[in-house]
Amino acid sequence: RWFSTWYKRHRIKYVEYFNRHMTLGECGSSLAHLRLIERQVRDQVAYQLIFEDDARPSKEALPILLKEIYYLQKLHEPWDLIFLHSVKYEPVEEKPGPSPNLKIAVHRKITDAYCLSLAAAEKISNSGFRQCLFPFDDFLPALFSHHPRPDIRRLDCVKTVTLVAYTFPDNMALSTVAAEEAQYSDNNVSPAIYGDHGCALEYIN
């Protein structure tokens, strides 16, 4: 099966969560991520840290992140994306990155906390994601790792972008998710709409 390279515990969850029509909450969430990224480009912000509303960064998160970015810049290593909290889907060991605490990210979803460089923001802003909208959690990993679904790989917004992505080790716990808030997510309880992948939304009030 196309998802045979993922952890078994994630396969059914993926089918239940992503292989269906998008909800209004998912549309809103994807557009909210995109709007923040477009503002980053407009304001020429060197790097932007984005948290989901139920994510809680640790006290050490920002200083550690800035230290890793400093290392990357000092080494002249390109980077686009750094995950502070996400879920690894591929059962393979992530290779060490160029700085002390970073690893080269494999396919990851549930992107509750991540940092984007300005170069990455420009790539995403120009990708056409707004014209082929689908859940942002499924879009982002398709830009730096192999997505097993051929229909996603064929999307113009995916084919035109390649990101260099790193992640902090999961055991560093730089960000956690407030479970009592996550269960009330608009993504989970809002009505579904037609147009799963490649849904053209020209205007949302």
JSON list of C-alpha atoms in Angstrom, two decimals:
[
{"chain": "A", "resi": 1, "resn": "ARG", "atom": "CA", "xyz": [0.00, 0.00, 0.00]},
{"chain": "A", "resi": 2, "resn": "TRP", "atom": "CA", "xyz": [1.08, 3.56, -0.58]},
{"chain": "A", "resi": 3, "resn": "PHE", "atom": "CA", "xyz": [1.48, 4.28, 3.15]},
{"chain": "A", "resi": 4, "resn": "SER", "atom": "CA", "xyz": [3.45, 1.10, 3.95]},
{"chain": "A", "resi": 5, "resn": "THR", "atom": "CA", "xyz": [6.61, 3.10, 4.74]},
{"chain": "A", "resi": 6, "resn": "TRP", "atom": "CA", "xyz": [4.96, 4.81, 7.74]},
{"chain": "A", "resi": 7, "resn": "TYR", "atom": "CA", "xyz": [4.56, 3.65, 11.32]},
{"chain": "A", "resi": 8, "resn": "LYS", "atom": "CA", "xyz": [1.55, 1.36, 11.58]},
{"chain": "A", "resi": 9, "resn": "ARG", "atom": "CA", "xyz": [0.05, 3.45, 14.39]},
{"chain": "A", "resi": 10, "resn": "HIS", "atom": "CA", "xyz": [-0.16, 6.47, 12.06]},
{"chain": "A", "resi": 11, "resn": "ARG", "atom": "CA", "xyz": [-1.62, 4.79, 8.97]},
{"chain": "A", "resi": 12, "resn": "ILE", "atom": "CA", "xyz": [-5.26, 4.51, 10.08]},
{"chain": "A", "resi": 13, "resn": "LYS", "atom": "CA", "xyz": [-5.17, 7.95, 11.66]},
{"chain": "A", "resi": 14, "resn": "TYR", "atom": "CA", "xyz": [-3.95, 9.39, 8.37]},
{"chain": "A", "resi": 15, "resn": "VAL", "atom": "CA", "xyz": [-6.72, 7.71, 6.38]},
{"chain": "A", "resi": 16, "resn": "GLU", "atom": "CA", "xyz": [-9.35, 8.91, 8.85]},
{"chain": "A", "resi": 17, "resn": "TYR", "atom": "CA", "xyz": [-8.02, 12.46, 9.06]},
{"chain": "A", "resi": 18, "resn": "PHE", "atom": "CA", "xyz": [-6.73, 13.25, 5.57]},
{"chain": "A", "resi": 19, "resn": "ASN", "atom": "CA", "xyz": [-8.49, 10.87, 3.13]},
{"chain": "A", "resi": 20, "resn": "ARG", "atom": "CA", "xyz": [-11.79, 12.70, 3.29]},
{"chain": "A", "resi": 21, "resn": "HIS", "atom": "CA", "xyz": [-13.27, 16.05, 2.34]},
{"chain": "A", "resi": 22, "resn": "MET", "atom": "CA", "xyz": [-11.72, 19.03, 4.10]},
{"chain": "A", "resi": 23, "resn": "THR", "atom": "CA", "xyz": [-13.58, 20.71, 6.91]},
{"chain": "A", "resi": 24, "resn": "LEU", "atom": "CA", "xyz": [-14.13, 24.45, 7.17]},
{"chain": "A", "resi": 25, "resn": "GLY", "atom": "CA", "xyz": [-11.77, 24.42, 10.15]},
{"chain": "A", "resi": 26, "resn": "GLU", "atom": "CA", "xyz": [-9.02, 22.85, 8.05]},
{"chain": "A", "resi": 27, "resn": "CYS", "atom": "CA", "xyz": [-9.51, 25.45, 5.33]},
{"chain": "A", "resi": 28, "resn": "GLY", "atom": "CA", "xyz": [-9.30, 28.19, 7.92]},
{"chain": "A", "resi": 29, "resn": "SER", "atom": "CA", "xyz": [-6.23, 26.68, 9.53]},
{"chain": "A", "resi": 30, "resn": "SER", "atom": "CA", "xyz": [-4.40, 26.26, 6.21]},
{"chain": "A", "resi": 31, "resn": "LEU", "atom": "CA", "xyz": [-5.23, 29.81, 5.17]},
{"chain": "A", "resi": 32, "resn": "ALA", "atom": "CA", "xyz": [-4.13, 31.13, 8.57]},
{"chain": "A", "resi": 33, "resn": "HIS", "atom": "CA", "xyz": [-0.71, 29.48, 8.16]},
{"chain": "A", "resi": 34, "resn": "LEU", "atom": "CA", "xyz": [-0.46, 30.84, 4.63]},
{"chain": "A", "resi": 35, "resn": "ARG", "atom": "CA", "xyz": [-1.44, 34.37, 5.70]},
{"chain": "A", "resi": 36, "resn": "LEU", "atom": "CA", "xyz": [1.27, 34.42, 8.38]},
{"chain": "A", "resi": 37, "resn": "ILE", "atom": "CA", "xyz": [3.80, 33.24, 5.81]},
{"chain": "A", "resi": 38, "resn": "GLU", "atom": "CA", "xyz": [2.70, 35.88, 3.31]},
{"chain": "A", "resi": 39, "resn": "ARG", "atom": "CA", "xyz": [3.07, 38.56, 6.01]},
{"chain": "A", "resi": 40, "resn": "GLN", "atom": "CA", "xyz": [6.56, 37.32, 6.70]},
{"chain": "A", "resi": 41, "resn": "VAL", "atom": "CA", "xyz": [7.42, 37.93, 3.06]},
{"chain": "A", "resi": 42, "resn": "ARG", "atom": "CA", "xyz": [5.68, 41.30, 2.99]},
{"chain": "A", "resi": 43, "resn": "ASP", "atom": "CA", "xyz": [7.53, 42.51, 6.10]},
{"chain": "A", "resi": 44, "resn": "GLN", "atom": "CA", "xyz": [10.81, 40.79, 5.16]},
{"chain": "A", "resi": 45, "resn": "VAL", "atom": "CA", "xyz": [11.08, 38.96, 8.50]},
{"chain": "A", "resi": 46, "resn": "ALA", "atom": "CA", "xyz": [14.29, 36.91, 8.55]},
{"chain": "A", "resi": 47, "resn": "TYR", "atom": "CA", "xyz": [12.67, 33.97, 10.35]},
{"chain": "A", "resi": 48, "resn": "GLN", "atom": "CA", "xyz": [9.28, 33.39, 11.91]},
{"chain": "A", "resi": 49, "resn": "LEU", "atom": "CA", "xyz": [8.26, 30.98, 14.67]},
{"chain": "A", "resi": 50, "resn": "ILE", "atom": "CA", "xyz": [4.70, 29.69, 14.28]},
{"chain": "A", "resi": 51, "resn": "PHE", "atom": "CA", "xyz": [2.73, 27.92, 17.01]},
{"chain": "A", "resi": 52, "resn": "GLU", "atom": "CA", "xyz": [-0.68, 26.31, 16.80]},
{"chain": "A", "resi": 53, "resn": "ASP", "atom": "CA", "xyz": [-3.11, 27.81, 19.31]},
{"chain": "A", "resi": 54, "resn": "ASP", "atom": "CA", "xyz": [-2.92, 24.73, 21.56]},
{"chain": "A", "resi": 55, "resn": "ALA", "atom": "CA", "xyz": [0.91, 24.50, 21.50]},
{"chain": "A", "resi": 56, "resn": "ARG", "atom": "CA", "xyz": [2.85, 25.50, 24.60]},
{"chain": "A", "resi": 57, "resn": "PRO", "atom": "CA", "xyz": [6.58, 26.27, 24.14]},
{"chain": "A", "resi": 58, "resn": "SER", "atom": "CA", "xyz": [8.97, 25.50, 26.96]},
{"chain": "A", "resi": 59, "resn": "LYS", "atom": "CA", "xyz": [11.01, 28.27, 28.59]},
{"chain": "A", "resi": 60, "resn": "GLU", "atom": "CA", "xyz": [14.12, 26.96, 26.86]},
{"chain": "A", "resi": 61, "resn": "ALA", "atom": "CA", "xyz": [12.59, 26.73, 23.38]},
{"chain": "A", "resi": 62, "resn": "LEU", "atom": "CA", "xyz": [13.40, 30.17, 21.99]},
{"chain": "A", "resi": 63, "resn": "PRO", "atom": "CA", "xyz": [16.99, 30.46, 23.31]},
{"chain": "A", "resi": 64, "resn": "ILE", "atom": "CA", "xyz": [17.82, 26.96, 22.03]},
{"chain": "A", "resi": 65, "resn": "LEU", "atom": "CA", "xyz": [16.26, 27.67, 18.63]},
{"chain": "A", "resi": 66, "resn": "LEU", "atom": "CA", "xyz": [18.15, 30.95, 18.22]},
{"chain": "A", "resi": 67, "resn": "LYS", "atom": "CA", "xyz": [21.40, 29.23, 19.17]},
{"chain": "A", "resi": 68, "resn": "GLU", "atom": "CA", "xyz": [20.86, 26.58, 16.47]},
{"chain": "A", "resi": 69, "resn": "ILE", "atom": "CA", "xyz": [20.05, 29.23, 13.86]},
{"chain": "A", "resi": 70, "resn": "TYR", "atom": "CA", "xyz": [23.25, 31.04, 14.84]},
{"chain": "A", "resi": 71, "resn": "TYR", "atom": "CA", "xyz": [25.23, 27.81, 14.28]},
{"chain": "A", "resi": 72, "resn": "LEU", "atom": "CA", "xyz": [23.65, 27.30, 10.86]},
{"chain": "A", "resi": 73, "resn": "GLN", "atom": "CA", "xyz": [24.44, 30.86, 9.84]},
{"chain": "A", "resi": 74, "resn": "LYS", "atom": "CA", "xyz": [28.00, 30.64, 11.15]},
{"chain": "A", "resi": 75, "resn": "LEU", "atom": "CA", "xyz": [28.54, 27.45, 9.13]},
{"chain": "A", "resi": 76, "resn": "HIS", "atom": "CA", "xyz": [26.85, 28.97, 6.05]},
{"chain": "A", "resi": 77, "resn": "GLU", "atom": "CA", "xyz": [24.44, 26.04, 6.02]},
{"chain": "A", "resi": 78, "resn": "PRO", "atom": "CA", "xyz": [21.17, 26.68, 4.16]},
{"chain": "A", "resi": 79, "resn": "TRP", "atom": "CA", "xyz": [17.94, 26.01, 6.02]},
{"chain": "A", "resi": 80, "resn": "ASP", "atom": "CA", "xyz": [14.27, 26.60, 5.37]},
{"chain": "A", "resi": 81, "resn": "LEU", "atom": "CA", "xyz": [12.33, 24.88, 8.13]},
{"chain": "A", "resi": 82, "resn": "ILE", "atom": "CA", "xyz": [13.00, 23.80, 11.72]},
{"chain": "A", "resi": 83, "resn": "PHE", "atom": "CA", "xyz": [10.43, 21.77, 13.67]},
{"chain": "A", "resi": 84, "resn": "LEU", "atom": "CA", "xyz": [10.17, 22.34, 17.41]},
{"chain": "A", "resi": 85, "resn": "HIS", "atom": "CA", "xyz": [7.28, 19.91, 17.73]},
{"chain": "A", "resi": 86, "resn": "SER", "atom": "CA", "xyz": [5.88, 17.47, 15.18]},
{"chain": "A", "resi": 87, "resn": "VAL", "atom": "CA", "xyz": [5.21, 13.75, 14.77]},
{"chain": "A", "resi": 88, "resn": "LYS", "atom": "CA", "xyz": [7.60, 11.50, 12.84]},
{"chain": "A", "resi": 89, "resn": "TYR", "atom": "CA", "xyz": [5.79, 9.21, 10.40]},
{"chain": "A", "resi": 90, "resn": "GLU", "atom": "CA", "xyz": [8.69, 7.26, 8.92]},
{"chain": "A", "resi": 91, "resn": "PRO", "atom": "CA", "xyz": [10.25, 4.49, 11.08]},
{"chain": "A", "resi": 92, "resn": "VAL", "atom": "CA", "xyz": [13.81, 5.46, 10.13]},
{"chain": "A", "resi": 93, "resn": "GLU", "atom": "CA", "xyz": [16.51, 7.15, 12.16]},
{"chain": "A", "resi": 94, "resn": "GLU", "atom": "CA", "xyz": [16.94, 10.82, 11.37]},
{"chain": "A", "resi": 95, "resn": "LYS", "atom": "CA", "xyz": [20.52, 11.70, 10.49]},
{"chain": "A", "resi": 96, "resn": "PRO", "atom": "CA", "xyz": [22.40, 14.35, 12.48]},
{"chain": "A", "resi": 97, "resn": "GLY", "atom": "CA", "xyz": [22.22, 17.88, 11.12]},
{"chain": "A", "resi": 98, "resn": "PRO", "atom": "CA", "xyz": [25.08, 20.37, 10.89]},
{"chain": "A", "resi": 99, "resn": "SER", "atom": "CA", "xyz": [24.41, 22.01, 14.27]},
{"chain": "A", "resi": 100, "resn": "PRO", "atom": "CA", "xyz": [24.55, 20.36, 17.72]},
{"chain": "A", "resi": 101, "resn": "ASN", "atom": "CA", "xyz": [20.86, 19.67, 18.39]},
{"chain": "A", "resi": 102, "resn": "LEU", "atom": "CA", "xyz": [19.29, 19.39, 14.94]},
{"chain": "A", "resi": 103, "resn": "LYS", "atom": "CA", "xyz": [18.49, 16.33, 12.87]},
{"chain": "A", "resi": 104, "resn": "ILE", "atom": "CA", "xyz": [17.62, 16.14, 9.17]},
{"chain": "A", "resi": 105, "resn": "ALA", "atom": "CA", "xyz": [13.84, 15.79, 9.16]},
{"chain": "A", "resi": 106, "resn": "VAL", "atom": "CA", "xyz": [12.12, 12.83, 7.56]},
{"chain": "A", "resi": 107, "resn": "HIS", "atom": "CA", "xyz": [8.37, 12.85, 6.84]},
{"chain": "A", "resi": 108, "resn": "ARG", "atom": "CA", "xyz": [6.66, 14.61, 9.77]},
{"chain": "A", "resi": 109, "resn": "LYS", "atom": "CA", "xyz": [3.11, 15.82, 10.37]},
{"chain": "A", "resi": 110, "resn": "ILE", "atom": "CA", "xyz": [1.10, 17.52, 13.13]},
{"chain": "A", "resi": 111, "resn": "THR", "atom": "CA", "xyz": [3.22, 20.63, 12.86]},
{"chain": "A", "resi": 112, "resn": "ASP", "atom": "CA", "xyz": [2.33, 22.37, 16.12]},
{"chain": "A", "resi": 113, "resn": "ALA", "atom": "CA", "xyz": [5.50, 24.48, 16.32]},
{"chain": "A", "resi": 114, "resn": "TYR", "atom": "CA", "xyz": [7.93, 25.31, 13.53]},
{"chain": "A", "resi": 115, "resn": "CYS", "atom": "CA", "xyz": [10.26, 28.05, 12.34]},
{"chain": "A", "resi": 116, "resn": "LEU", "atom": "CA", "xyz": [10.47, 29.26, 8.74]},
{"chain": "A", "resi": 117, "resn": "SER", "atom": "CA", "xyz": [13.24, 31.23, 7.10]},
{"chain": "A", "resi": 118, "resn": "LEU", "atom": "CA", "xyz": [12.39, 34.11, 4.81]},
{"chain": "A", "resi": 119, "resn": "ALA", "atom": "CA", "xyz": [13.59, 32.07, 1.82]},
{"chain": "A", "resi": 120, "resn": "ALA", "atom": "CA", "xyz": [11.15, 29.30, 2.74]},
{"chain": "A", "resi": 121, "resn": "ALA", "atom": "CA", "xyz": [8.31, 31.78, 3.20]},
{"chain": "A", "resi": 122, "resn": "GLU", "atom": "CA", "xyz": [8.94, 33.19, -0.26]},
{"chain": "A", "resi": 123, "resn": "LYS", "atom": "CA", "xyz": [8.90, 29.70, -1.79]},
{"chain": "A", "resi": 124, "resn": "ILE", "atom": "CA", "xyz": [5.61, 28.80, -0.11]},
{"chain": "A", "resi": 125, "resn": "SER", "atom": "CA", "xyz": [4.02, 32.18, -0.89]},
{"chain": "A", "resi": 126, "resn": "ASN", "atom": "CA", "xyz": [4.81, 31.73, -4.58]},
{"chain": "A", "resi": 127, "resn": "SER", "atom": "CA", "xyz": [3.85, 28.04, -4.74]},
{"chain": "A", "resi": 128, "resn": "GLY", "atom": "CA", "xyz": [0.17, 28.54, -5.53]},
{"chain": "A", "resi": 129, "resn": "PHE", "atom": "CA", "xyz": [-0.96, 26.78, -2.33]},
{"chain": "A", "resi": 130, "resn": "ARG", "atom": "CA", "xyz": [-4.03, 29.01, -2.10]},
{"chain": "A", "resi": 131, "resn": "GLN", "atom": "CA", "xyz": [-5.22, 27.64, -5.46]},
{"chain": "A", "resi": 132, "resn": "CYS", "atom": "CA", "xyz": [-4.75, 23.97, -4.51]},
{"chain": "A", "resi": 133, "resn": "LEU", "atom": "CA", "xyz": [-5.63, 24.16, -0.84]},
{"chain": "A", "resi": 134, "resn": "PHE", "atom": "CA", "xyz": [-5.42, 21.06, 1.35]},
{"chain": "A", "resi": 135, "resn": "PRO", "atom": "CA", "xyz": [-4.46, 20.50, 5.02]},
{"chain": "A", "resi": 136, "resn": "PHE", "atom": "CA", "xyz": [-1.26, 22.36, 5.85]},
{"chain": "A", "resi": 137, "resn": "ASP", "atom": "CA", "xyz": [-0.02, 19.45, 7.96]},
{"chain": "A", "resi": 138, "resn": "ASP", "atom": "CA", "xyz": [-0.03, 17.32, 4.79]},
{"chain": "A", "resi": 139, "resn": "PHE", "atom": "CA", "xyz": [1.36, 20.08, 2.55]},
{"chain": "A", "resi": 140, "resn": "LEU", "atom": "CA", "xyz": [4.45, 21.02, 4.55]},
{"chain": "A", "resi": 141, "resn": "PRO", "atom": "CA", "xyz": [6.14, 17.56, 4.70]},
{"chain": "A", "resi": 142, "resn": "ALA", "atom": "CA", "xyz": [5.55, 17.07, 0.97]},
{"chain": "A", "resi": 143, "resn": "LEU", "atom": "CA", "xyz": [7.98, 19.95, 0.37]},
{"chain": "A", "resi": 144, "resn": "PHE", "atom": "CA", "xyz": [11.01, 18.28, 1.95]},
{"chain": "A", "resi": 145, "resn": "SER", "atom": "CA", "xyz": [10.31, 14.52, 1.94]},
{"chain": "A", "resi": 146, "resn": "HIS", "atom": "CA", "xyz": [8.73, 11.91, -0.27]},
{"chain": "A", "resi": 147, "resn": "HIS", "atom": "CA", "xyz": [4.96, 11.91, 0.07]},
{"chain": "A", "resi": 148, "resn": "PRO", "atom": "CA", "xyz": [3.60, 8.44, -0.77]},
{"chain": "A", "resi": 149, "resn": "ARG", "atom": "CA", "xyz": [0.41, 9.78, -2.35]},
{"chain": "A", "resi": 150, "resn": "PRO", "atom": "CA", "xyz": [0.92, 10.43, -6.07]},
{"chain": "A", "resi": 151, "resn": "ASP", "atom": "CA", "xyz": [-2.04, 12.83, -6.22]},
{"chain": "A", "resi": 152, "resn": "ILE", "atom": "CA", "xyz": [-0.29, 15.11, -3.73]},
{"chain": "A", "resi": 153, "resn": "ARG", "atom": "CA", "xyz": [3.04, 14.84, -5.50]},
{"chain": "A", "resi": 154, "resn": "ARG", "atom": "CA", "xyz": [1.35, 15.97, -8.73]},
{"chain": "A", "resi": 155, "resn": "LEU", "atom": "CA", "xyz": [-0.01, 19.21, -7.25]},
{"chain": "A", "resi": 156, "resn": "ASP", "atom": "CA", "xyz": [1.66, 22.32, -8.68]},
{"chain": "A", "resi": 157, "resn": "CYS", "atom": "CA", "xyz": [2.11, 23.82, -5.21]},
{"chain": "A", "resi": 158, "resn": "VAL", "atom": "CA", "xyz": [4.15, 20.76, -4.22]},
{"chain": "A", "resi": 159, "resn": "LYS", "atom": "CA", "xyz": [6.12, 20.24, -7.44]},
{"chain": "A", "resi": 160, "resn": "THR", "atom": "CA", "xyz": [7.50, 23.78, -7.45]},
{"chain": "A", "resi": 161, "resn": "VAL", "atom": "CA", "xyz": [8.97, 23.86, -3.92]},
{"chain": "A", "resi": 162, "resn": "THR", "atom": "CA", "xyz": [11.85, 22.05, -2.21]},
{"chain": "A", "resi": 163, "resn": "LEU", "atom": "CA", "xyz": [12.72, 22.87, 1.40]},
{"chain": "A", "resi": 164, "resn": "VAL", "atom": "CA", "xyz": [15.72, 22.05, 3.57]},
{"chain": "A", "resi": 165, "resn": "ALA", "atom": "CA", "xyz": [14.14, 20.86, 6.82]},
{"chain": "A", "resi": 166, "resn": "TYR", "atom": "CA", "xyz": [15.54, 20.07, 10.25]},
{"chain": "A", "resi": 167, "resn": "THR", "atom": "CA", "xyz": [13.96, 18.98, 13.49]},
{"chain": "A", "resi": 168, "resn": "PHE", "atom": "CA", "xyz": [14.85, 18.95, 17.14]},
{"chain": "A", "resi": 169, "resn": "PRO", "atom": "CA", "xyz": [14.88, 15.47, 18.69]},
{"chain": "A", "resi": 170, "resn": "ASP", "atom": "CA", "xyz": [11.46, 14.53, 20.04]},
{"chain": "A", "resi": 171, "resn": "ASN", "atom": "CA", "xyz": [12.84, 13.93, 23.53]},
{"chain": "A", "resi": 172, "resn": "MET", "atom": "CA", "xyz": [13.85, 17.60, 23.89]},
{"chain": "A", "resi": 173, "resn": "ALA", "atom": "CA", "xyz": [10.17, 18.53, 24.40]},
{"chain": "A", "resi": 174, "resn": "LEU", "atom": "CA", "xyz": [10.58, 22.15, 23.32]},
{"chain": "A", "resi": 175, "resn": "SER", "atom": "CA", "xyz": [6.83, 22.43, 22.79]},
{"chain": "A", "resi": 176, "resn": "THR", "atom": "CA", "xyz": [3.86, 20.47, 24.07]},
{"chain": "A", "resi": 177, "resn": "VAL", "atom": "CA", "xyz": [0.21, 20.37, 23.08]},
{"chain": "A", "resi": 178, "resn": "ALA", "atom": "CA", "xyz": [-2.56, 21.11, 25.58]},
{"chain": "A", "resi": 179, "resn": "ALA", "atom": "CA", "xyz": [-4.67, 17.99, 25.13]},
{"chain": "A", "resi": 180, "resn": "GLU", "atom": "CA", "xyz": [-7.75, 19.50, 26.75]},
{"chain": "A", "resi": 181, "resn": "GLU", "atom": "CA", "xyz": [-7.77, 22.23, 24.08]},
{"chain": "A", "resi": 182, "resn": "ALA", "atom": "CA", "xyz": [-6.82, 20.04, 21.12]},
{"chain": "A", "resi": 183, "resn": "GLN", "atom": "CA", "xyz": [-10.00, 17.96, 21.46]},
{"chain": "A", "resi": 184, "resn": "TYR", "atom": "CA", "xyz": [-12.07, 21.07, 20.74]},
{"chain": "A", "resi": 185, "resn": "SER", "atom": "CA", "xyz": [-10.14, 21.97, 17.58]},
{"chain": "A", "resi": 186, "resn": "ASP", "atom": "CA", "xyz": [-12.19, 23.54, 14.80]},
{"chain": "A", "resi": 187, "resn": "ASN", "atom": "CA", "xyz": [-10.56, 21.03, 12.46]},
{"chain": "A", "resi": 188, "resn": "ASN", "atom": "CA", "xyz": [-12.25, 18.16, 14.29]},
{"chain": "A", "resi": 189, "resn": "VAL", "atom": "CA", "xyz": [-15.76, 19.49, 14.79]},
{"chain": "A", "resi": 190, "resn": "SER", "atom": "CA", "xyz": [-16.46, 21.85, 11.87]},
{"chain": "A", "resi": 191, "resn": "PRO", "atom": "CA", "xyz": [-18.58, 20.89, 8.85]},
{"chain": "A", "resi": 192, "resn": "ALA", "atom": "CA", "xyz": [-16.96, 19.20, 5.85]},
{"chain": "A", "resi": 193, "resn": "ILE", "atom": "CA", "xyz": [-16.86, 20.84, 2.44]},
{"chain": "A", "resi": 194, "resn": "TYR", "atom": "CA", "xyz": [-16.43, 19.34, -1.00]},
{"chain": "A", "resi": 195, "resn": "GLY", "atom": "CA", "xyz": [-13.04, 19.44, -2.67]},
{"chain": "A", "resi": 196, "resn": "ASP", "atom": "CA", "xyz": [-10.47, 17.35, -0.82]},
{"chain": "A", "resi": 197, "resn": "HIS", "atom": "CA", "xyz": [-7.21, 18.01, -2.66]},
{"chain": "A", "resi": 198, "resn": "GLY", "atom": "CA", "xyz": [-6.81, 20.67, -5.31]},
{"chain": "A", "resi": 199, "resn": "CYS", "atom": "CA", "xyz": [-9.85, 22.59, -4.05]},
{"chain": "A", "resi": 200, "resn": "ALA", "atom": "CA", "xyz": [-9.94, 26.05, -5.67]},
{"chain": "A", "resi": 201, "resn": "LEU", "atom": "CA", "xyz": [-11.16, 28.62, -3.17]},
{"chain": "A", "resi": 202, "resn": "GLU", "atom": "CA", "xyz": [-11.27, 31.99, -4.88]},
{"chain": "A", "resi": 203, "resn": "TYR", "atom": "CA", "xyz": [-12.80, 33.88, -1.99]},
{"chain": "A", "resi": 204, "resn": "ILE", "atom": "CA", "xyz": [-13.46, 33.20, 1.67]},
{"chain": "A", "resi": 205, "resn": "ASN", "atom": "CA", "xyz": [-15.23, 35.83, 3.73]}
]
